Coordinates of C-alpha atoms in Angstrom, one line a residue:
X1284 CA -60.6 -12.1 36.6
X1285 CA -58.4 -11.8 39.3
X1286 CA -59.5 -8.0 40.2
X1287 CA -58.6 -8.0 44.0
X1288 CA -54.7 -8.9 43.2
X1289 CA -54.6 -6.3 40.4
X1290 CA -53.1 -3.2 41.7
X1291 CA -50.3 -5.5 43.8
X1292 CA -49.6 -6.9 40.1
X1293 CA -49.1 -3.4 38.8
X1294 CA -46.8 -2.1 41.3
X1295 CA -44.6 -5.1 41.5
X1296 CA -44.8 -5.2 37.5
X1297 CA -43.7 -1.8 37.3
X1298 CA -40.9 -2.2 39.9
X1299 CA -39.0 -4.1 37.4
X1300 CA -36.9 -3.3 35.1
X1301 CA -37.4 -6.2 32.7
X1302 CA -40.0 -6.4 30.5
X1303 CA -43.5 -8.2 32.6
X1304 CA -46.0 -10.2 30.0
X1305 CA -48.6 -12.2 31.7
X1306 CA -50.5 -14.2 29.6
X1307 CA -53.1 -17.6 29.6
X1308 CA -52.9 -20.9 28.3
X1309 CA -54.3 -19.9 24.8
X1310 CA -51.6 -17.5 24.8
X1311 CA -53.8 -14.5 25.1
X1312 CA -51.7 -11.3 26.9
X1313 CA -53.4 -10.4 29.9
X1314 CA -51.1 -8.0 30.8
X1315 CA -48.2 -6.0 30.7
X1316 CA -45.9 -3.5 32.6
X1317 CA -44.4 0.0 31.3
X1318 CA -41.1 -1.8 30.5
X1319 CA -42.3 -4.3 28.2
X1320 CA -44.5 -1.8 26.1
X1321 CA -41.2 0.1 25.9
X1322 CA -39.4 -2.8 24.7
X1323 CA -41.8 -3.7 22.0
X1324 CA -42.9 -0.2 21.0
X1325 CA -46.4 0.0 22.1
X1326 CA -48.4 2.5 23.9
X1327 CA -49.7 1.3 27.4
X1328 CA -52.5 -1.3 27.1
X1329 CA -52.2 -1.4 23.4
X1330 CA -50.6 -5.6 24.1
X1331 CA -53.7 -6.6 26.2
X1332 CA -56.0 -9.1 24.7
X1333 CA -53.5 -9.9 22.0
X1334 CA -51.7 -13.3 20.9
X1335 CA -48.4 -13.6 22.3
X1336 CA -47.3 -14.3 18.5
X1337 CA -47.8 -10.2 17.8
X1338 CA -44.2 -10.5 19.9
X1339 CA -42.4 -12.9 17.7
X1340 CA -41.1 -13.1 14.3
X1341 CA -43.4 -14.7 11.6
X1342 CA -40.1 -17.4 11.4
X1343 CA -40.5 -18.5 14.3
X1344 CA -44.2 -18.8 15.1
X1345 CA -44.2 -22.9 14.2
X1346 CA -41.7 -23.8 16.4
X1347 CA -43.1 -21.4 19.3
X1348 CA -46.7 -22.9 19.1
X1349 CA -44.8 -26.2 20.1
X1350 CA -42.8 -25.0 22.7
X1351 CA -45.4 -23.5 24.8
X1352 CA -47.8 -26.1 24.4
X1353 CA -44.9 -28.4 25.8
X1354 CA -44.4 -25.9 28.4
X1355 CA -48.0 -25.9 29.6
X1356 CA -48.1 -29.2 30.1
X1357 CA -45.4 -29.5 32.1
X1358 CA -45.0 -26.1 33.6
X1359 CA -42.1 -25.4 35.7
X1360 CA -39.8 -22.1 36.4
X1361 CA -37.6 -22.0 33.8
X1362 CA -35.6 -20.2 31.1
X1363 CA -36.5 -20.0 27.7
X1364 CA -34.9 -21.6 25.3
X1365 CA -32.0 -22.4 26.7
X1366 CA -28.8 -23.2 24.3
X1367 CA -31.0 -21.0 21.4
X1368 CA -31.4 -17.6 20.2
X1369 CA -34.7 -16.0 20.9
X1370 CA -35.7 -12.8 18.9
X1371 CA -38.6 -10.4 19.8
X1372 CA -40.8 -8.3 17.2
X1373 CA -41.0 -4.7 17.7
X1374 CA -44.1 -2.9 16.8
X1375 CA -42.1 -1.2 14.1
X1376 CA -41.0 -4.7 12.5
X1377 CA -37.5 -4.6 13.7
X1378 CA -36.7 -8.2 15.4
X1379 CA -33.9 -8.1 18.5
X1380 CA -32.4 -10.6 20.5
X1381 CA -34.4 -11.5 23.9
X1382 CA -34.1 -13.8 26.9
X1383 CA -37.2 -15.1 28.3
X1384 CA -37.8 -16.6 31.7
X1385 CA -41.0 -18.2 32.3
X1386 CA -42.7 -18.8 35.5
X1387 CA -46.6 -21.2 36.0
X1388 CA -49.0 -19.3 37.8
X1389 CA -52.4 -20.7 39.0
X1390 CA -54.7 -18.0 39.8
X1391 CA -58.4 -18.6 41.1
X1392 CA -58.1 -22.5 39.4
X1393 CA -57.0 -20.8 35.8
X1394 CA -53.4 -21.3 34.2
X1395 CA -51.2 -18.9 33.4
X1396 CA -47.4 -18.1 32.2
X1397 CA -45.6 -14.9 33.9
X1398 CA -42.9 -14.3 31.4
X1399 CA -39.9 -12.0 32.1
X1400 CA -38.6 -10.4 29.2
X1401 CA -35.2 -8.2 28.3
X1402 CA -33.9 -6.8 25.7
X1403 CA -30.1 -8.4 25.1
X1404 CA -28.9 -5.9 22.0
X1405 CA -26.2 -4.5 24.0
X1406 CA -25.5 -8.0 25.3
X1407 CA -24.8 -9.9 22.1
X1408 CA -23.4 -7.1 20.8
X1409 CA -20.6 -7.2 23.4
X1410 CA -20.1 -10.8 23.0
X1411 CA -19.9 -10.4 19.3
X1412 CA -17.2 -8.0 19.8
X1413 CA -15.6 -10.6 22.7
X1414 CA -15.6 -12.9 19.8
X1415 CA -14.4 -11.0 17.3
X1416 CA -11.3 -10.1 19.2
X1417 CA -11.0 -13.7 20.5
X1418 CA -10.2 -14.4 16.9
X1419 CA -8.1 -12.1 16.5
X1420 CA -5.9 -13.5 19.5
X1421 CA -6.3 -16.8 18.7
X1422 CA -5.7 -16.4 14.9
X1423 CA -3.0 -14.0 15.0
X1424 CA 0.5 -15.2 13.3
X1425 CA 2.4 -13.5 15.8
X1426 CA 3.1 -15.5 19.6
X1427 CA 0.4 -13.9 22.2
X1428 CA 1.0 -15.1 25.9
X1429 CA -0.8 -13.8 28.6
X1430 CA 0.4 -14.8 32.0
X1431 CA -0.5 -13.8 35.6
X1432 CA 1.0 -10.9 37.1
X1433 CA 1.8 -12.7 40.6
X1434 CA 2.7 -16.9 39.4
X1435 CA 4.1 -16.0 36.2
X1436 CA 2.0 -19.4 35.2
X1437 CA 0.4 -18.9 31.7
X1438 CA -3.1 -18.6 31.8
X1439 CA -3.8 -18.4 27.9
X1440 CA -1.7 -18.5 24.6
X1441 CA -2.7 -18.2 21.1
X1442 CA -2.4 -21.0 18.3
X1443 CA 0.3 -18.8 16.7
X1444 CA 2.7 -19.5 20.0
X1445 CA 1.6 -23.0 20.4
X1446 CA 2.3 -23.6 16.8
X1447 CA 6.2 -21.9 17.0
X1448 CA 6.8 -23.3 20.9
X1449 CA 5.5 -26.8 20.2
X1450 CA 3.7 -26.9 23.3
X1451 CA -0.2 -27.1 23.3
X1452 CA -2.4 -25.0 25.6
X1453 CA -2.9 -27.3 28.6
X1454 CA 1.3 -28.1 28.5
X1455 CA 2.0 -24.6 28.6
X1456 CA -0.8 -23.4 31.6
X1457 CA 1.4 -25.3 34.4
X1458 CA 4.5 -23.2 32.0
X1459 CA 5.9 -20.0 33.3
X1460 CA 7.8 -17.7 30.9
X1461 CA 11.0 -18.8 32.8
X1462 CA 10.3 -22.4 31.3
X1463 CA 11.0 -20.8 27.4
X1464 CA 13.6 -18.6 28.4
X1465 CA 17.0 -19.9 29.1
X1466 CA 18.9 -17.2 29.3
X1467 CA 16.7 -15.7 31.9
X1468 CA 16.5 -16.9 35.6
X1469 CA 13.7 -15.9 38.4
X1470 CA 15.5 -13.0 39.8
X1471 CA 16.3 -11.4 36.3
X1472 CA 13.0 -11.8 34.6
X1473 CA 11.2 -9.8 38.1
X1474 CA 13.9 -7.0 37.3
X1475 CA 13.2 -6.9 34.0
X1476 CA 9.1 -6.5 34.8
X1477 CA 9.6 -4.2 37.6
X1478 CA 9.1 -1.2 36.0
X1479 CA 5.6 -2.2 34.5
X1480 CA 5.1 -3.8 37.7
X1481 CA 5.9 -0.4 39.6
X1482 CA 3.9 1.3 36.7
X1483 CA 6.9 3.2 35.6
X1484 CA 6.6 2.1 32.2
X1485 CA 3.6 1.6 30.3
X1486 CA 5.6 -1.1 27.7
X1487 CA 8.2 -3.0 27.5
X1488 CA 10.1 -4.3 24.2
X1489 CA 13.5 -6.0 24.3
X1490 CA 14.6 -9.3 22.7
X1491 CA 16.0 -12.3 24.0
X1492 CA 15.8 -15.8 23.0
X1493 CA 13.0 -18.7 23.5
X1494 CA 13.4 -22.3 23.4
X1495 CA 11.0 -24.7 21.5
X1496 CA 9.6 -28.1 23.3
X1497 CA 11.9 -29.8 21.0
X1498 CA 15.4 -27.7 22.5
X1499 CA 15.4 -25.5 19.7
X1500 CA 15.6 -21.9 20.2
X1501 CA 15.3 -19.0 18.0
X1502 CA 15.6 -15.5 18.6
X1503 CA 12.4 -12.9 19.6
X1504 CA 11.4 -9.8 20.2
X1505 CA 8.7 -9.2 22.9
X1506 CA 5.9 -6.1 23.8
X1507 CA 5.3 -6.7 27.1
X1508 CA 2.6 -4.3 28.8
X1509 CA -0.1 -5.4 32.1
X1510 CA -3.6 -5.6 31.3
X1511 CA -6.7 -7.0 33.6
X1512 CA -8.3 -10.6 33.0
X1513 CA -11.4 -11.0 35.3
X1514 CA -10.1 -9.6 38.6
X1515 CA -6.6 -10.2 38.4
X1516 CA -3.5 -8.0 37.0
X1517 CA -1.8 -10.1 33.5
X1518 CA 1.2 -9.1 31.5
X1519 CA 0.5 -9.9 28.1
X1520 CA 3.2 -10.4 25.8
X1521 CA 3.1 -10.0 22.0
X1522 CA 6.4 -12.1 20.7
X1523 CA 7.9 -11.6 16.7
X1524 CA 10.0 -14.2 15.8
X1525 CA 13.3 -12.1 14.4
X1526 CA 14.3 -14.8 12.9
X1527 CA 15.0 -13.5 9.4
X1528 CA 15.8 -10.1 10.8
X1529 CA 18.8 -12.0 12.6
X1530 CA 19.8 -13.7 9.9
X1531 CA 19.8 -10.9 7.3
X1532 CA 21.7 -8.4 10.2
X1533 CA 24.7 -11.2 10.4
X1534 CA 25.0 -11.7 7.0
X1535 CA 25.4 -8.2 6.4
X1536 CA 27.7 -8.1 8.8
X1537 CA 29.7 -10.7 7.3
X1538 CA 29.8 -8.4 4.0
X1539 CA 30.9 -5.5 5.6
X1540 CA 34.6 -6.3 5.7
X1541 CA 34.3 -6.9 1.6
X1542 CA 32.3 -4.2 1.0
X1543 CA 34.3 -2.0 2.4
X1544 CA 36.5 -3.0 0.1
X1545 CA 34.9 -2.4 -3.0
X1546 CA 33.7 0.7 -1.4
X1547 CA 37.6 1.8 -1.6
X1548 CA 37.5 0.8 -5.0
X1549 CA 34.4 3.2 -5.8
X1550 CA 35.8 5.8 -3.8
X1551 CA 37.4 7.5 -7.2
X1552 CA 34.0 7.0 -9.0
X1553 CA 31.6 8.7 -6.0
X1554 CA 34.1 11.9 -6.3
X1555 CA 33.7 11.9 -10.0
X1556 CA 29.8 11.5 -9.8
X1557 CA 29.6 13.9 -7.3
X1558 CA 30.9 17.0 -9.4
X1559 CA 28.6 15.5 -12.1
X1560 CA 25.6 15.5 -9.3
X1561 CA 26.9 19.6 -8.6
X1562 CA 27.0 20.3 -12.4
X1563 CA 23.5 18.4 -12.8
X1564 CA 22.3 20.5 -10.3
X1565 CA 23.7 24.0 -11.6
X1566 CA 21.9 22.7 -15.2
X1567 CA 18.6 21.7 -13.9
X1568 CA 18.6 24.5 -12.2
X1569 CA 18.9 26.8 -15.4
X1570 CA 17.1 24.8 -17.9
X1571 CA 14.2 24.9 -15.8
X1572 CA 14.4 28.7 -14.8
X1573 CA 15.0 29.8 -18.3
X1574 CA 12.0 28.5 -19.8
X1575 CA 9.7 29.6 -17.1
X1576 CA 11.2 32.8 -16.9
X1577 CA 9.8 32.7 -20.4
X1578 CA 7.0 31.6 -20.0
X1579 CA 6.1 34.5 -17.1
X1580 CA 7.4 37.1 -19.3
X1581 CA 4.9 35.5 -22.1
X1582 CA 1.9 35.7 -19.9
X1583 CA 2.8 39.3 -18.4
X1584 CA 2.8 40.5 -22.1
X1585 CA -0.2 38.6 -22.8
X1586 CA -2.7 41.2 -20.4
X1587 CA -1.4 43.7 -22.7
X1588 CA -2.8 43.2 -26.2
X1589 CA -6.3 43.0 -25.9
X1590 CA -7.1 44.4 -28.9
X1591 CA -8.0 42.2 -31.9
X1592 CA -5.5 43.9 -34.4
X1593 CA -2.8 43.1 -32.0
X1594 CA -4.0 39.1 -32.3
X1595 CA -0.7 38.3 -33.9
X1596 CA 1.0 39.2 -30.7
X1597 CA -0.7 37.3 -28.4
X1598 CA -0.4 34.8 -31.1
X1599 CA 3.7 34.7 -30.8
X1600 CA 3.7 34.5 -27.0
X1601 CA 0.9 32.1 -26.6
X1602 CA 3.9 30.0 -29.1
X1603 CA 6.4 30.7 -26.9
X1604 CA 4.6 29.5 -23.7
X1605 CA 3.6 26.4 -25.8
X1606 CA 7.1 25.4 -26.6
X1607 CA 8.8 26.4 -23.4
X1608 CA 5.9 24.1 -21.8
X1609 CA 6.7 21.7 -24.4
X1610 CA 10.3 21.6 -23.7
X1611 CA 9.7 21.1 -20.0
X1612 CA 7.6 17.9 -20.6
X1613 CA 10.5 16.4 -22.5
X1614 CA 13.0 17.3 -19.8
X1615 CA 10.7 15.6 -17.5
X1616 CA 9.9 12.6 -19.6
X1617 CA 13.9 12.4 -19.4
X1618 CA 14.1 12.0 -16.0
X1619 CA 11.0 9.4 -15.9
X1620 CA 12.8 7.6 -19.0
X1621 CA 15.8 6.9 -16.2
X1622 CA 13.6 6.3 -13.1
X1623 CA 12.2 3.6 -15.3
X1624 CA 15.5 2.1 -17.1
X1625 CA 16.8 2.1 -13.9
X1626 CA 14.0 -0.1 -12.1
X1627 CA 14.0 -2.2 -14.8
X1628 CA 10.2 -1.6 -15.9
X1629 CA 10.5 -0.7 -19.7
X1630 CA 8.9 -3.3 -21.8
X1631 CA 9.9 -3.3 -25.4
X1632 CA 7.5 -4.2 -27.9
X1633 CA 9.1 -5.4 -31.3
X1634 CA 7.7 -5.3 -35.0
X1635 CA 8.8 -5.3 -38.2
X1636 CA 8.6 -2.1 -40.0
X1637 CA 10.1 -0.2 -42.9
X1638 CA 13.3 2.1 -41.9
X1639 CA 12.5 4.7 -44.3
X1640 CA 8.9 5.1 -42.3
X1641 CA 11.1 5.8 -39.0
X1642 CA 13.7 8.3 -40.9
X1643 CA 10.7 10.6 -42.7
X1644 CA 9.0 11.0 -38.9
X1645 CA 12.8 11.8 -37.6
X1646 CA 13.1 14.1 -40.0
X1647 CA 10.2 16.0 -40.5
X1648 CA 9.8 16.9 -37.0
X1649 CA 13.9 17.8 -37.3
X1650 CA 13.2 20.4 -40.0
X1651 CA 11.1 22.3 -37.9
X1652 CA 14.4 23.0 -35.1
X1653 CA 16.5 23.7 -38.4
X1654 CA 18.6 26.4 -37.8
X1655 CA 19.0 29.2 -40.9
X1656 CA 20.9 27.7 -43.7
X1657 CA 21.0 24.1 -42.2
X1658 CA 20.4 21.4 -44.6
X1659 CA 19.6 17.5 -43.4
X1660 CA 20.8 15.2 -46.5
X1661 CA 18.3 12.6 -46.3
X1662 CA 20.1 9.0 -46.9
X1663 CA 20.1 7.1 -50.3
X1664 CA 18.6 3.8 -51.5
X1665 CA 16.8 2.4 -48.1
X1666 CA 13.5 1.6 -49.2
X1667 CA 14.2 -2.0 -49.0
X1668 CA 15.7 -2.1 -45.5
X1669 CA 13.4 -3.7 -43.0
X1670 CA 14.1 -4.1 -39.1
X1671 CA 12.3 -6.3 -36.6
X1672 CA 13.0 -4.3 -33.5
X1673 CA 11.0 -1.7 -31.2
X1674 CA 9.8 1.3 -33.9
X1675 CA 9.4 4.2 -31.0
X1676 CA 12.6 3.2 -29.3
X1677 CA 15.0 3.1 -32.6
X1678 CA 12.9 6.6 -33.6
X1679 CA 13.5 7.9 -29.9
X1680 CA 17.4 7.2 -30.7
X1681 CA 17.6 8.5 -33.8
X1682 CA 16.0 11.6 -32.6
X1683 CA 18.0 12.3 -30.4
X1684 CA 21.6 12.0 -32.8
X1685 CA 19.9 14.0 -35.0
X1686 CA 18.5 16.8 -32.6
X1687 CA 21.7 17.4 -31.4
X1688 CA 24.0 17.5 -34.6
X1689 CA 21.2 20.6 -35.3
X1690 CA 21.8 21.9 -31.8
X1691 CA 25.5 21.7 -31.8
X1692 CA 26.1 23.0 -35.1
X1693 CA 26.1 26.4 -36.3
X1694 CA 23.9 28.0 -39.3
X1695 CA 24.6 27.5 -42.9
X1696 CA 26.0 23.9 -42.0
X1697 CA 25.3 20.2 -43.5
X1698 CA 24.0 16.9 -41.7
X1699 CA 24.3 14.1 -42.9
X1700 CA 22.4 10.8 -42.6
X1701 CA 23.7 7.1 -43.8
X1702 CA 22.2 4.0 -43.4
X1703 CA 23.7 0.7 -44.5
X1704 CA 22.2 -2.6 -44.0
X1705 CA 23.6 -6.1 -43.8
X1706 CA 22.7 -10.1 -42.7
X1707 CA 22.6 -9.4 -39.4
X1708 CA 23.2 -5.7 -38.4
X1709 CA 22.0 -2.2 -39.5
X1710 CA 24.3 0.7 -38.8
X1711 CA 22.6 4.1 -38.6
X1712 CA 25.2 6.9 -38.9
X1713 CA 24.5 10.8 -38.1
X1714 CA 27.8 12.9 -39.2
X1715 CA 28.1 17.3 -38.5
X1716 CA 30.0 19.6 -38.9
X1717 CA 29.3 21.2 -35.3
X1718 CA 31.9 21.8 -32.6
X1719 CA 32.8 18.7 -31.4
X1720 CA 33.3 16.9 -28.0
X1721 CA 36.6 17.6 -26.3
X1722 CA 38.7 15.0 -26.0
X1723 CA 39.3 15.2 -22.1
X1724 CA 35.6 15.2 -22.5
X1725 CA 34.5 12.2 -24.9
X1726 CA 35.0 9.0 -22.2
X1727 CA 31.9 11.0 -20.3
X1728 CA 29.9 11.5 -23.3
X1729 CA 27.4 9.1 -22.3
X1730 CA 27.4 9.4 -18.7
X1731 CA 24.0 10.3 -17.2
X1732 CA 23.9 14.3 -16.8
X1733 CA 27.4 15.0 -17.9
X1734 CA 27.6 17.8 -20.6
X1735 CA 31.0 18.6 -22.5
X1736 CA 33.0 21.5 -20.9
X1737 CA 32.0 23.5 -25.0
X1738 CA 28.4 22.9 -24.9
X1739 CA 27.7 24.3 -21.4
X1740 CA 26.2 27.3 -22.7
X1741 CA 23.4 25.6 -24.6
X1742 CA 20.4 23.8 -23.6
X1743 CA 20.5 20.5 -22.7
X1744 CA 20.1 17.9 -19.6
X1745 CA 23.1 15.4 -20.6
X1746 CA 20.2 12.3 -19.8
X1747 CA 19.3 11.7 -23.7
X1748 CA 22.5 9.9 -24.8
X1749 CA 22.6 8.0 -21.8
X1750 CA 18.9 7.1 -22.1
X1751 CA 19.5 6.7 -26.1
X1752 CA 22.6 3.9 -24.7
X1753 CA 20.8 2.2 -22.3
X1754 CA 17.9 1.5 -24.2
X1755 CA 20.2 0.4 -27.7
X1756 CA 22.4 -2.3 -25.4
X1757 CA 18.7 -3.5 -23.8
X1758 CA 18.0 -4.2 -27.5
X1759 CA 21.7 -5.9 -28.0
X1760 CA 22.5 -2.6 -29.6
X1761 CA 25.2 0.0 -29.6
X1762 CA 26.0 3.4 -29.9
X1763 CA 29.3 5.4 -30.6
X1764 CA 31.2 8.0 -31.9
X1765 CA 34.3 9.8 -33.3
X1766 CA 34.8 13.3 -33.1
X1767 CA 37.6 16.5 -33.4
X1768 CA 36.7 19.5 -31.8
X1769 CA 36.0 22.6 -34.2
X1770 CA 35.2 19.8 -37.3
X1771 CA 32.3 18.1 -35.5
X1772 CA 31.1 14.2 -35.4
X1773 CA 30.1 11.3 -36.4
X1774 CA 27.5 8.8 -34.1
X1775 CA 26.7 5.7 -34.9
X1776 CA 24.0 3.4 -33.8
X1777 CA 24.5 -0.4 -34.8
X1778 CA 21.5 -2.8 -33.6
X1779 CA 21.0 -6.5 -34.7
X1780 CA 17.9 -6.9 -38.0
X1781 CA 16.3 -9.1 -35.7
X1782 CA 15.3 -8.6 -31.9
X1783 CA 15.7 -11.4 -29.9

């Protein structure tokens, strides 16, 4: 068609690095360069003597037929689309963002539309990102100012500063930072910005105070570093209101003069806690290295007997691991028992339920840690008694009175258990005939990890009557005792009918 001014087509075509599509009036392509068929996904010549509608998305082929009828008619150098996204179609059916410029051409009388074409991905990509962290700035809570490097005036600030300053945008660009800072002048806010300015330091952060539109002023702390906007050094300054921080450091400097007080007053009570804090740790340390000494001997002794006729062995260790395991998990369930007293997160769960169905479990599982010759005498006419409280916790206490009377007792010895019951109250009462609690002993009794000076030698953790305590007064409970060393004692636990 136009043969003679083909080659000079091809190598300007092909000296471009956007994509070249020529096509005619009926939007036929006529031709196209290396760059377009790389942009699209085509081999070389495979475009020629298509519609220009093989190039863009099915969505958009109604609207397109308009626009480039429109164009024909009035034909003029232009960009496409101008204001509105254009998307190309890839061979493969991938769509990607493009900008078009269009340029007439009249060749030999005929009409045709030279249409420069490039791919934009990386483009809108970047702008997306540009956005994204445009938001970022702009919706950030914190103040953001950004301020030139040489003026000082402020070139941009986020809605968070506007919002805290009361200034808007266009009030604060003919602002410096002087303008919000009285307690600065010129000549100390330069000597404060030299070193970034001298690039000795990469950041600075120190507080001060700004003032509002309205004379207000509250205190800040501001990260201050130089960036590059456009073609001009910044700082850019990143401002927390410390506010609260201000207020919550004066106020606890106010305190300090009355705690130190009270901190006198404790002074007795942090030396007595701290011999209980050595003797807890001389007791954890050897009721957990007991068992587990136990429990490696066990398993040593285990790879021995691998006969079948020596099953009864293996049978006794494999118990011995089991309760020494046992026994650990309750020494840890101890500790998490406190943790959570402590924060406050035990929820109790009240019902009503028959006392005699809380005393068989106690006691059953008490039999089994019976000592040779020791007898539990079970209590008398309690069928009747009902409580409305938490079942697990009042069995948890009871367990615990009970498991030590065994413990602390000797062989061939009695426990006893009473339970009375009136209107209001239920009194559960534990008496043996063990060795007692010293009486330089007994105002510790319940304090979390003490341990009476006689009962050193046996296991224990001194956390269950504490735990057993805390939990009875949570359920307006109590718990207490009278004993004699050498003739043993009596605990008991009082706790309203009725939880509240």
């Amino acid at each position: 068609m136009f043969k003679q001014n083909q080659d000079i087509f091809n190598t300007l075509a092909e000296a471009l690095a956007e994509g070249v599509i020529l096509v005619d009036k009926s939007q036929t392509i006529i031709a196209t360069n290396s760059s377009t068929d790389n942009i699209f996904g085509y081999e070389n010549g495979e475009l020629e003597g298509q519609t220009l509608e093989i190039l863009i998305p099915k969505d958009y082929h109604g609207t397109h037929e308009g626009h480039f009828k429109g164009y024909v008619k009035n034909t003029t150098k232009r960009q496409m689309a101008v204001g509105r996204d254009l998307y190309g179609l890839k061979k493969s059916g991938e769509t990607f963002p493009v900008e078009v410029g269009l340029n007439p051409l009249t060749i030999y009388g005929n009409t045709y539309v030279l249409a420069l074409v490039k791919d934009i991905t990386e483009r809108k990509k970047a702008e997306q990102e540009l956005s994204h962290w445009a938001n970022i700035f702009n919706e950030s809570l914190n103040e953001i100012y950004i301020f030139d490097c040489e003026t000082y005036n402020f070139v941009n600030v986020n809605q968070g500063a506007q919002k805290n300053i009361g200034y808007d945008l266009t009030e604060l660009k003919s602002l410096t930072p002087l303008d919000i800072k009285p307690h600065y002048n010129k000549e100390q806010f330069v000597e404060k910005v030299k070193p970034l300015v001298e690039g000795l330091e990469e950041k600075l952060i120190f507080e001060t105070v700004h003032q509002r539109k309205d004379g207000t002023t509250y205190p800040v702390e501001i990260h201050l570093q130089l960036s590059i906007l456009g073609n001009k050094k910044v700082f850019v300054a990143v401002i927390l209101d410390i506010t609260e921080r201000k207020n919550y450091t004066e106020k606890l400097e106010s305190t300090v003069e009355k705690r130190t007080i009270e901190l006198k007053k404790a002074l007795a009570k942090e030396q007595e806690l701290n011999e209980l804090k050595t003797k807890f740790l001389s007791l954890v340390s050897h009721e957990f290295k007991t068992p587990l000494s136990g429990i490696l001997t066990s398993t040593m002794l285990l790879e021995k007997y691998k006969l079948t006729e020596q099953q009864d062995k293996r049978d006794k260790h494999i118990k011995t691991i089991s309760d020494k395991v046992h026994y650990l998990n309750n020494i840890l369930n101890d500790f998490l028992s406190v943790e959570r007293l402590e924060e406050g997160r035990i929820k109790y769960s009240p019902s009503s339920f028959k006392i005699s169905k809380v005393v068989n479990e106690v006691i059953y599982n008490a039999n089994m840690l019976l000592k040779d010759g020791q007898q539990i005498n079970y209590p008398e006419d309690i069928d009747g008694f009902m409580l409305y409280q938490d079942e697990k916790i009042i069995e948890l206490a009871l367990s615990n009175i009970v498991h030590n009377a065994i413990k602390y007792s000797s062989e061939n010895t009695i426990i006893d258990i009473d339970i009375t019951q009136d209107e209001t109250k239920t009194f559960f009462k534990v008496k043996d005939n063990g060795i007692g609690i010293p009486l330089k002993d007994q105002k510790n009794i319940f304090n979390r990890y003490f341990r009476a000076e006689n009962a050193l030698l046996t296991q224990g953790t001194g956390i269950g009557l504490n735990i057993v305590k805390d939990h009875l007064e949570n359920l307006k409970g109590n718990v207490y005792f009278e004993s004699k060393p050498g003739e043993g004692t009596l605990f008991t636990i009082e706790l309203p009918n009725k939880a509240e």
